[in-house]
Structures are given as C-alpha cells and as structure tokens.
Amino acid sequence: MTDDKWPHAGHRPRYDEDPVVRPFMLTGGRTRPVHDGLRIETQLVAAPAALSAPLRFESRRIVELCQRSKSLADLSAALMAPLGVVRVIVGDLLTEGYLRIEEQPDQLSTSLIERIRDRVRAL
Amino acid sequence: MSALSDTAAPPIAVKIVISGGFGVGKTTFVGAISEIEPLVTEAELTERSIGVDDTSAVSGKTTTTVALDFGRITLDDTLLLYLFGTPGQDRFAFLWDDLVDGALGAVVLVDTRRVEDSFPAIDYFEENEIPFIVAVNRFDGGQRFGLAEVRDALGVDATVPIVECDARQRESVKDVLAALTEEVLTRRLGASGPGAVARREQGPTSPASRRHP
Ligand SMILES: Nc1nc2c(ncn2[C@@H]2O[C@H](COP(=O)(O)OP(=O)(O)O)[C@@H](O)[C@H]2O)c(=O)[nH]1
Ligand SMILES: [Mg+2]
C-alpha cells in the first residue's frame, strides 16, 4: 500500500529474510504456546513490580508496553517481531507473574453484541 | 482517541476475521478503517485440508508462516475491536483455530472474477459455525453479477447475508462490519427460533455443491 493515508507503509518491517532463525534466537527454540486462553487479542497487563524486575530486551519492553493493557497482536507490531516469538516471551512473563491476563467474558452477552453493533454504526 | 484510563474497567477485546483469496482486498479493507497503520505481522498457522476429496495425496498437518493484517478500532473506553486479515486462497484452508477462536464473526471477501478463491474460507466458517457474511468487492473489469448469482456461485445458505463492498472506502467497510454485527446478533437471537432449526435441517448446501477447482 502506498496511498497517502499511510505514508510510512513502505517501511513496514519484513521478516521473510530469516523467518526461522530469528524466533529460535529469541526463544531458545521453543515455539509452543504455554498458556491456554491466550488469544491474539487477549489483553495483557504488567504487574507493577515488573518494571523493577531484572528483565532484558523484549521482556523488558513488553512489561513497559503493558503498563496499559496490550494484546499479543499489539506487542508483535510494537516489537516488530513475529507473533510466535512474542507469544513465547509473553508465556514466560505470565509464568513468572510479571504479566497477567485481563479477565474477559466467557461468552459475549447479547447486550454486548448490541453495543458493538451500535458503536460500529457510529464510527 | 482517548487512552484507556488506568482506573476504568478492563477493556473487552473482540475480533473480526477478514478472509478471502489473494488480492481480494483484505489489506485494503483493514487499512480503510483501522485507527493504527495496518500492520502485517507474521503468524505460524497449521494447515489442514478441508472440503477436499480424499483423493488428495496430501494429508496430515504442516505448519506455514503467513502474513497477517492487523488493525484496531477503539469502539469506546472499554471496548476494543481488532481486525485480522488472513489469506486462504488455495484449497487447503489454513487452520485458523488460533485466530478464529473466540471471534465475533468473519467477513469473506469475494472477487467475482475468482469466486472460487473464497471457498476455503466459506467452508471453514460454515464447518466451525462462525457467523459470517460475504462482501463482494467490485473490481474494474469484473463482470457485474447480481448478488443472487454470486450466492449461487458460492453455494452459501440463503440466510447468509451477501453485501457489496468497496474495500477502499471507509464508509463501505464500516457498513460491512455493521452488517456482520447485525448478523451475529440475528444468529444469537434466533439460535432457538424456527429459522435456526430450518437451517439445520436443510443442512449445509456446500461442500457437495461447492466444487473446488
Ligand atoms: N476496485 C476495487 N479495488 C480494490 C478493492 N479492494 C482492494 N482493491 C485493490 O486491489 C488490490 C489488492 O488489494 P489488497 O488489499 O492488497 O488484497 P489482499 O491480497 O486481499 O490483501 C489493491 O491494488 C487494491 O487497491 C475494491 O473494493 N474495489
Ligand atoms: Mg494483503
């Protein structure tokens, strides 16, 4: 896309150069998600103590970004890292208690769906 | 756009999946309405064959990396809508379980010059009972089929809404999303009504009539 609305669209990161090597470097070869209920849109928040934790690189950045809730998709975009990589790091941070998952309703209620519809119409 | 307040109730995140064949307008669609620059992130998905005869030599699962269009819309202080555009152009639909799990619904984009490109997506959403609507993009040079003809060609149930769309126009994209949310609501409210029963008895019109090339 090169239209006026996104003048920087051409600068979007590309990962097709070394799609295999990079994830392995960051995650020690693990590619499996370790947390159930962690969807691509699930909202993640950092524990207050996490900012002073001895975290490095991507972990530190994720904890900073998650001072306000973010999803895996948001983090993947912000870190310019593939989703699978971010998912593994986030999984570790969840296990270590530096991040937590915001509770989401199990099933969307009818009134919530109505609210979504009304908001979308009003966009 | 107001930032989410620290003291507000935690935001509820909902997602809509935008699918269809290569070049059908997924990236354009997401970009037309997203409040952030449409981002392409990379996802590993597992493929499985669906809607394909067993004569196929390929079976089992393979993992593939795909580009994923990602857009976000803040609907209000505590409601976030994510849009994920994902390909599915060949007869092996990607196993979108990861992506589609918990989705509000899906939009299948169709280019009338290549309707069959959208078959894998339609098969997937039908089989997984994900509410979806079909949005027909009007490309220059494309023959102008009526929506009834498109429905025939796609082999989708008469209850599935089919709308026209110009993925380059924000208003048009908004209308498609509104139509989808309406469909989600209709299906929710009608889940125990006579319409739903009729639909189930009628059974899927597809894989039999939807011939994969
Ligand atoms: N005429 C017309 N062109 C479109 C529409 N949507 C997308 N396009 C164009 O079709 C091309 C492919 O669109 P793109 O969004 O990249 O398709 P994708 O592969 O599904 O992501 C681009 O040049 C778009 O400008 C539409 O609704 N109408
Ligand atoms: Mg695209």
Tab-separated table of C-alpha atoms and ligand atoms in Angstrom:
chain	number	residue	atom	x	y	z
A	1	MET	CA	0.000	0.000	0.000
A	2	THR	CA	1.389	3.332	-0.934
A	3	ASP	CA	-1.581	5.658	-0.590
A	4	ASP	CA	-1.441	8.942	1.273
A	5	LYS	CA	-3.081	7.701	4.421
A	6	TRP	CA	-0.097	5.593	5.458
A	7	PRO	CA	2.970	7.378	4.159
A	8	HIS	CA	5.260	5.048	6.080
A	9	ALA	CA	3.614	1.869	4.930
A	10	GLY	CA	6.595	1.082	2.743
A	11	HIS	CA	8.798	0.945	5.827
A	12	ARG	CA	6.898	-1.843	7.448
A	13	PRO	CA	9.253	-4.495	8.731
A	14	ARG	CA	9.720	-7.640	6.759
A	15	TYR	CA	10.655	-10.938	8.246
A	16	ASP	CA	10.906	-13.071	5.208
A	17	GLU	CA	14.697	-12.840	5.233
A	18	ASP	CA	15.256	-15.286	8.077
A	19	PRO	CA	11.897	-16.409	9.359
A	20	VAL	CA	13.287	-19.498	11.053
A	21	VAL	CA	16.492	-18.327	12.647
A	22	ARG	CA	15.202	-15.256	14.385
A	23	PRO	CA	12.499	-16.868	16.507
A	24	PHE	CA	14.919	-19.526	17.648
A	25	MET	CA	17.444	-16.952	18.755
A	26	LEU	CA	14.894	-15.151	20.851
A	27	THR	CA	13.076	-18.073	22.325
A	28	GLY	CA	15.595	-20.852	22.590
A	29	GLY	CA	13.854	-22.976	20.027
A	30	ARG	CA	10.503	-23.137	21.773
A	31	THR	CA	7.552	-22.335	19.603
A	32	ARG	CA	4.675	-23.842	21.553
A	33	PRO	CA	2.311	-21.611	23.457
A	34	VAL	CA	2.259	-22.496	27.125
A	35	HIS	CA	-0.815	-20.642	28.276
A	36	ASP	CA	-4.356	-21.581	27.470
A	37	GLY	CA	-6.736	-18.726	26.925
A	38	LEU	CA	-4.024	-16.584	25.405
A	39	ARG	CA	-5.529	-15.435	22.174
A	40	ILE	CA	-4.119	-12.994	19.700
A	41	GLU	CA	-6.413	-10.243	21.045
A	42	THR	CA	-6.260	-11.162	24.746
A	43	GLN	CA	-5.440	-8.129	26.865
A	44	LEU	CA	-2.268	-8.407	28.931
A	45	VAL	CA	-1.224	-6.172	31.817
A	46	ALA	CA	2.066	-5.945	33.646
A	47	ALA	CA	2.279	-6.305	37.380
A	48	PRO	CA	3.514	-3.032	38.979
A	49	ALA	CA	6.627	-4.776	40.337
A	50	ALA	CA	7.589	-5.960	36.871
A	51	LEU	CA	9.113	-2.603	35.940
A	52	SER	CA	11.857	-3.027	38.528
A	53	ALA	CA	12.419	-6.681	37.722
A	54	PRO	CA	15.715	-7.728	36.150
A	55	LEU	CA	14.256	-8.200	32.695
A	56	ARG	CA	16.087	-7.641	29.455
A	57	PHE	CA	15.389	-6.862	25.848
A	58	GLU	CA	11.985	-7.917	24.601
A	59	SER	CA	10.789	-8.936	28.064
A	60	ARG	CA	11.581	-5.519	29.492
A	61	ARG	CA	9.918	-3.783	26.551
A	62	ILE	CA	6.782	-5.906	26.846
A	63	VAL	CA	6.472	-5.106	30.532
A	64	GLU	CA	6.823	-1.400	29.721
A	65	LEU	CA	4.240	-1.561	26.964
A	66	CYS	CA	1.838	-3.489	29.169
A	67	GLN	CA	1.616	-0.752	31.770
A	68	ARG	CA	-1.557	-0.226	29.779
A	69	SER	CA	-3.146	-3.404	28.529
A	70	LYS	CA	-1.949	-4.718	25.187
A	71	SER	CA	-2.656	-7.777	23.101
A	72	LEU	CA	-0.212	-10.190	21.508
A	73	ALA	CA	-1.030	-8.510	18.203
A	74	ASP	CA	-0.233	-5.051	19.616
A	75	LEU	CA	3.030	-6.315	21.092
A	76	SER	CA	4.023	-8.119	17.915
A	77	ALA	CA	3.504	-4.889	15.987
A	78	ALA	CA	5.311	-2.717	18.543
A	79	LEU	CA	8.301	-5.051	18.823
A	80	MET	CA	8.294	-5.771	15.112
A	81	ALA	CA	8.595	-9.427	15.992
A	82	PRO	CA	6.616	-12.416	14.734
A	83	LEU	CA	3.602	-13.407	16.739
A	84	GLY	CA	5.002	-16.801	17.679
A	85	VAL	CA	8.076	-15.222	19.221
A	86	VAL	CA	6.069	-12.728	21.232
A	87	ARG	CA	3.737	-15.472	22.392
A	88	VAL	CA	6.608	-17.474	23.862
A	89	ILE	CA	8.111	-14.484	25.684
A	90	VAL	CA	4.701	-13.464	26.991
A	91	GLY	CA	4.140	-17.035	28.126
A	92	ASP	CA	7.294	-16.863	30.231
A	93	LEU	CA	6.317	-13.493	31.681
A	94	LEU	CA	2.903	-14.905	32.613
A	95	THR	CA	4.521	-17.913	34.275
A	96	GLU	CA	6.886	-15.670	36.191
A	97	GLY	CA	3.989	-13.476	37.308
A	98	TYR	CA	5.204	-10.299	35.610
A	99	LEU	CA	2.172	-10.252	33.333
A	100	ARG	CA	-1.401	-11.220	33.849
A	101	ILE	CA	-4.323	-11.809	31.541
A	102	GLU	CA	-7.281	-9.435	31.851
A	103	GLU	CA	-10.404	-11.420	32.534
A	104	GLN	CA	-12.718	-11.492	29.548
A	105	PRO	CA	-16.333	-12.604	29.467
A	106	ASP	CA	-16.629	-16.298	28.569
A	107	GLN	CA	-19.336	-15.590	26.079
A	108	LEU	CA	-20.311	-12.240	24.656
A	109	SER	CA	-23.700	-11.257	26.018
A	110	THR	CA	-26.462	-10.155	23.701
A	111	SER	CA	-26.296	-6.650	25.150
A	112	LEU	CA	-22.567	-6.510	24.494
A	113	ILE	CA	-23.085	-7.558	20.882
A	114	GLU	CA	-25.717	-4.821	20.582
A	115	ARG	CA	-23.248	-2.355	21.996
A	116	ILE	CA	-20.629	-3.441	19.475
A	117	ARG	CA	-23.127	-3.077	16.633
A	118	ASP	CA	-24.190	0.397	17.762
A	119	ARG	CA	-20.604	1.554	18.172
A	120	VAL	CA	-19.615	0.218	14.766
A	121	ARG	CA	-22.582	2.005	13.171
A	122	ALA	CA	-21.493	5.211	14.867
A	123	LEU	CA	-17.922	5.005	13.593
B	1	MET	CA	-8.671	8.974	20.687
B	2	SER	CA	-8.761	8.849	24.436
B	3	ALA	CA	-6.371	6.447	26.036
B	4	LEU	CA	-7.802	3.761	28.204
B	5	SER	CA	-7.895	5.026	31.736
B	6	ASP	CA	-5.960	3.083	34.347
B	7	THR	CA	-8.940	3.070	36.648
B	8	ALA	CA	-11.536	2.100	34.067
B	9	ALA	CA	-12.937	-1.377	33.826
B	10	PRO	CA	-10.585	-3.639	31.892
B	11	PRO	CA	-11.155	-3.363	28.169
B	12	ILE	CA	-13.063	-6.084	26.431
B	13	ALA	CA	-11.324	-7.124	23.242
B	14	VAL	CA	-13.332	-8.576	20.386
B	15	LYS	CA	-12.069	-9.586	16.990
B	16	ILE	CA	-13.372	-9.968	13.496
B	17	VAL	CA	-11.590	-12.061	10.892
B	18	ILE	CA	-11.355	-10.774	7.319
B	19	SER	CA	-10.693	-13.510	4.834
B	20	GLY	CA	-10.669	-14.300	1.144
B	21	GLY	CA	-8.268	-15.091	-1.643
B	22	PHE	CA	-5.065	-13.348	-2.594
B	23	GLY	CA	-5.586	-9.832	-3.935
B	24	VAL	CA	-9.235	-9.691	-2.949
B	25	GLY	CA	-8.774	-6.591	-0.795
B	26	LYS	CA	-8.114	-7.820	2.752
B	27	THR	CA	-5.238	-5.457	3.464
B	28	THR	CA	-7.147	-2.585	1.878
B	29	PHE	CA	-10.240	-3.401	3.933
B	30	VAL	CA	-8.398	-3.451	7.245
B	31	GLY	CA	-6.446	-0.302	6.384
B	32	ALA	CA	-9.575	1.627	5.419
B	33	ILE	CA	-10.957	1.584	8.936
B	34	SER	CA	-8.123	0.817	11.347
B	35	GLU	CA	-7.049	3.628	13.660
B	36	ILE	CA	-3.488	2.389	13.501
B	37	GLU	CA	-1.418	1.896	10.424
B	38	PRO	CA	-2.348	-1.541	9.188
B	39	LEU	CA	0.394	-3.804	10.299
B	40	VAL	CA	1.493	-7.024	8.866
B	41	THR	CA	2.697	-9.385	11.482
B	42	GLU	CA	3.740	-12.921	10.995
B	43	ALA	CA	1.898	-15.896	12.319
B	44	GLU	CA	2.578	-19.580	12.234
B	45	LEU	CA	-0.516	-21.477	11.362
B	46	THR	CA	-1.145	-25.121	10.903
B	47	GLU	CA	-2.701	-26.219	7.670
B	48	ARG	CA	-5.217	-28.935	7.276
B	49	SER	CA	-7.262	-29.926	4.320
B	50	ILE	CA	-10.936	-29.140	4.436
B	51	GLY	CA	-13.642	-29.523	1.861
B	52	VAL	CA	-11.320	-31.614	-0.228
B	53	ASP	CA	-11.844	-35.115	-1.522
B	54	ASP	CA	-9.801	-37.905	-0.060
B	55	THR	CA	-8.255	-38.491	-3.453
B	56	SER	CA	-5.831	-35.778	-2.462
B	57	ALA	CA	-2.380	-37.147	-1.834
B	58	VAL	CA	-1.754	-34.593	0.862
B	59	SER	CA	-2.866	-35.372	4.346
B	60	GLY	CA	-1.885	-34.556	7.864
B	61	LYS	CA	-0.707	-31.171	9.000
B	62	THR	CA	2.037	-28.827	8.038
B	63	THR	CA	2.985	-25.544	9.582
B	64	THR	CA	3.165	-22.494	7.397
B	65	THR	CA	4.036	-18.914	8.087
B	66	VAL	CA	1.632	-16.313	6.806
B	67	ALA	CA	1.373	-12.572	6.861
B	68	LEU	CA	-1.462	-11.324	8.976
B	69	ASP	CA	-3.067	-7.924	8.522
B	70	PHE	CA	-3.817	-6.412	11.841
B	71	GLY	CA	-5.992	-3.395	12.571
B	72	ARG	CA	-7.531	-1.931	15.694
B	73	ILE	CA	-10.578	0.221	16.392
B	74	THR	CA	-11.357	1.679	19.817
B	75	LEU	CA	-15.145	1.410	19.996
B	76	ASP	CA	-15.355	3.062	23.403
B	77	ASP	CA	-13.420	3.351	26.660
B	78	THR	CA	-13.717	-0.322	27.433
B	79	LEU	CA	-14.310	-1.922	24.080
B	80	LEU	CA	-11.598	-2.716	21.551
B	81	LEU	CA	-12.248	-4.199	18.151
B	82	TYR	CA	-9.411	-5.996	16.426
B	83	LEU	CA	-9.461	-6.847	12.752
B	84	PHE	CA	-7.344	-9.673	11.419
B	85	GLY	CA	-6.974	-10.172	7.708
B	86	THR	CA	-5.808	-13.599	6.775
B	87	PRO	CA	-5.288	-15.379	3.471
B	88	GLY	CA	-6.804	-18.676	2.480
B	89	GLN	CA	-6.608	-18.763	-1.249
B	90	ASP	CA	-5.829	-22.358	-2.047
B	91	ARG	CA	-7.902	-25.425	-1.457
B	92	PHE	CA	-6.116	-26.096	1.781
B	93	ALA	CA	-7.606	-23.704	4.200
B	94	PHE	CA	-5.317	-22.580	6.921
B	95	LEU	CA	-6.262	-23.904	10.237
B	96	TRP	CA	-7.266	-20.618	11.692
B	97	ASP	CA	-8.245	-22.074	15.035
B	98	ASP	CA	-5.807	-19.861	16.823
B	99	LEU	CA	-7.022	-16.805	15.009
B	100	VAL	CA	-10.694	-17.587	14.865
B	101	ASP	CA	-11.103	-18.935	18.389
B	102	GLY	CA	-13.420	-16.539	20.168
B	103	ALA	CA	-14.019	-14.369	17.110
B	104	LEU	CA	-17.223	-12.366	16.987
B	105	GLY	CA	-17.565	-13.276	13.335
B	106	ALA	CA	-15.956	-13.151	9.936
B	107	VAL	CA	-16.144	-11.330	6.643
B	108	VAL	CA	-15.405	-13.305	3.483
B	109	LEU	CA	-14.306	-11.002	0.686
B	110	VAL	CA	-15.159	-12.145	-2.811
B	111	ASP	CA	-13.861	-11.021	-6.180
B	112	THR	CA	-16.462	-12.032	-8.778
B	113	ARG	CA	-13.704	-12.812	-11.253
B	114	ARG	CA	-12.420	-15.530	-8.935
B	115	VAL	CA	-15.218	-16.604	-6.625
B	116	GLU	CA	-13.617	-19.999	-6.014
B	117	ASP	CA	-10.767	-18.327	-4.142
B	118	SER	CA	-13.145	-17.739	-1.262
B	119	PHE	CA	-14.336	-21.350	-0.988
B	120	PRO	CA	-11.818	-22.439	1.664
B	121	ALA	CA	-12.809	-19.560	3.924
B	122	ILE	CA	-16.524	-20.200	3.480
B	123	ASP	CA	-16.026	-23.910	4.140
B	124	TYR	CA	-14.092	-23.142	7.267
B	125	PHE	CA	-16.610	-20.728	8.763
B	126	GLU	CA	-19.535	-22.986	7.917
B	127	GLU	CA	-17.909	-26.042	9.426
B	128	ASN	CA	-16.948	-24.180	12.562
B	129	GLU	CA	-20.272	-22.363	12.831
B	130	ILE	CA	-18.641	-18.957	12.901
B	131	PRO	CA	-21.127	-16.217	11.961
B	132	PHE	CA	-20.007	-14.716	8.675
B	133	ILE	CA	-21.170	-12.541	5.840
B	134	VAL	CA	-19.984	-12.336	2.264
B	135	ALA	CA	-18.772	-8.978	0.957
B	136	VAL	CA	-18.453	-8.714	-2.821
B	137	ASN	CA	-15.753	-6.311	-3.947
B	138	ARG	CA	-16.400	-4.598	-7.237
B	139	PHE	CA	-13.255	-4.620	-9.293
B	140	ASP	CA	-12.999	-2.717	-12.516
B	141	GLY	CA	-13.318	-5.051	-15.447
B	142	GLY	CA	-15.184	-7.600	-13.389
B	143	GLN	CA	-18.462	-8.766	-14.787
B	144	ARG	CA	-21.293	-7.342	-12.737
B	145	PHE	CA	-23.046	-10.371	-11.385
B	146	GLY	CA	-26.151	-9.891	-9.306
B	147	LEU	CA	-25.847	-10.829	-5.678
B	148	ALA	CA	-28.196	-13.778	-6.260
B	149	GLU	CA	-25.825	-15.090	-8.904
B	150	VAL	CA	-22.916	-14.685	-6.534
B	151	ARG	CA	-24.848	-16.598	-3.879
B	152	ASP	CA	-25.434	-19.406	-6.370
B	153	ALA	CA	-21.806	-19.493	-7.383
B	154	LEU	CA	-20.699	-19.609	-3.747
B	155	GLY	CA	-23.283	-22.152	-2.680
B	156	VAL	CA	-23.971	-20.343	0.563
B	157	ASP	CA	-27.146	-20.703	2.542
B	158	ALA	CA	-29.915	-18.208	1.792
B	159	THR	CA	-29.648	-16.970	5.379
B	160	VAL	CA	-26.051	-15.779	4.950
B	161	PRO	CA	-26.057	-12.064	4.116
B	162	ILE	CA	-24.265	-11.007	0.946
B	163	VAL	CA	-23.411	-7.341	0.577
B	164	GLU	CA	-21.485	-5.193	-1.857
B	165	CYS	CA	-18.323	-3.510	-0.701
B	166	ASP	CA	-15.604	-1.190	-1.819
B	167	ALA	CA	-12.704	-2.022	0.461
B	168	ARG	CA	-11.063	1.307	-0.379
B	169	GLN	CA	-13.941	3.283	1.123
B	170	ARG	CA	-14.125	3.631	4.876
B	171	GLU	CA	-17.914	4.074	4.876
B	172	SER	CA	-18.353	0.939	2.830
B	173	VAL	CA	-16.090	-1.055	5.128
B	174	LYS	CA	-17.959	0.296	8.123
B	175	ASP	CA	-21.263	-0.820	6.585
B	176	VAL	CA	-19.874	-4.314	6.078
B	177	LEU	CA	-18.759	-4.534	9.710
B	178	ALA	CA	-22.145	-3.220	10.852
B	179	ALA	CA	-23.885	-5.830	8.695
B	180	LEU	CA	-21.724	-8.532	10.260
B	181	THR	CA	-22.524	-7.445	13.806
B	182	GLU	CA	-26.200	-7.425	12.843
B	183	GLU	CA	-25.832	-10.977	11.544
B	184	VAL	CA	-24.098	-12.059	14.751
B	185	LEU	CA	-26.991	-10.600	16.710
B	186	THR	CA	-29.595	-12.208	14.468
B	187	ARG	CA	-27.979	-15.584	14.890
B	188	ARG	CA	-27.728	-15.106	18.615
B	189	LEU	CA	-31.357	-14.108	18.999
B	190	GLY	CA	-32.571	-16.720	16.541
B	191	ALA	CA	-30.453	-19.517	17.943
B	192	SER	CA	-33.506	-21.295	19.330
B	193	GLY	CA	-36.031	-19.928	16.834
B	194	PRO	CA	-37.640	-21.705	13.905
B	195	GLY	CA	-35.211	-20.196	11.426
B	196	ALA	CA	-32.277	-21.863	13.085
B	197	VAL	CA	-33.994	-25.224	13.087
B	198	ALA	CA	-34.893	-24.920	9.417
B	199	ARG	CA	-31.326	-24.034	8.661
B	200	ARG	CA	-30.022	-27.047	10.474
B	201	GLU	CA	-32.497	-29.428	8.858
B	202	GLN	CA	-31.643	-28.054	5.480
B	203	GLY	CA	-28.028	-28.796	6.223
B	204	PRO	CA	-25.046	-27.210	4.610
B	205	THR	CA	-25.644	-26.620	0.928
B	206	SER	CA	-21.948	-26.566	0.470
B	207	PRO	CA	-19.268	-28.913	0.249
B	208	ALA	CA	-21.335	-31.021	-2.145
B	209	SER	CA	-22.340	-28.132	-4.375
B	210	ARG	CA	-19.204	-26.067	-3.861
B	211	ARG	CA	-16.804	-27.681	-6.263
B	212	HIS	CA	-13.234	-26.909	-5.512
B	213	PRO	CA	-11.231	-26.442	-8.656
C	1	LIG	N1	-11.901	-1.718	-7.435
C	1	LIG	C1	-11.539	-2.167	-6.216
C	1	LIG	N2	-10.232	-2.411	-5.979
C	1	LIG	C2	-9.873	-2.871	-4.750
C	1	LIG	C3	-10.831	-3.100	-3.733
C	1	LIG	N3	-10.187	-3.585	-2.636
C	1	LIG	C4	-8.888	-3.642	-2.950
C	1	LIG	N4	-8.681	-3.203	-4.220
C	1	LIG	C5	-7.384	-3.167	-4.907
C	1	LIG	O1	-6.975	-4.500	-5.157
C	1	LIG	C6	-5.584	-4.668	-4.924
C	1	LIG	C7	-5.318	-5.785	-3.931
C	1	LIG	O2	-5.825	-5.419	-2.657
C	1	LIG	P1	-5.189	-5.974	-1.295
C	1	LIG	O3	-5.899	-5.279	-0.186
C	1	LIG	O4	-3.715	-5.868	-1.307
C	1	LIG	O5	-5.598	-7.506	-1.355
C	1	LIG	P2	-5.217	-8.683	-0.315
C	1	LIG	O6	-4.226	-9.557	-1.010
C	1	LIG	O7	-6.508	-9.423	-0.083
C	1	LIG	O8	-4.685	-8.082	0.936
C	1	LIG	C8	-5.066	-3.303	-4.494
C	1	LIG	O9	-4.492	-2.669	-5.594
C	1	LIG	C9	-6.305	-2.566	-4.028
C	1	LIG	O10	-6.199	-1.186	-4.231
C	1	LIG	C10	-12.208	-2.813	-4.026
C	1	LIG	O11	-13.095	-2.976	-3.176
C	1	LIG	N5	-12.500	-2.358	-5.279
C	2	MG	MG	-2.814	-8.418	1.771
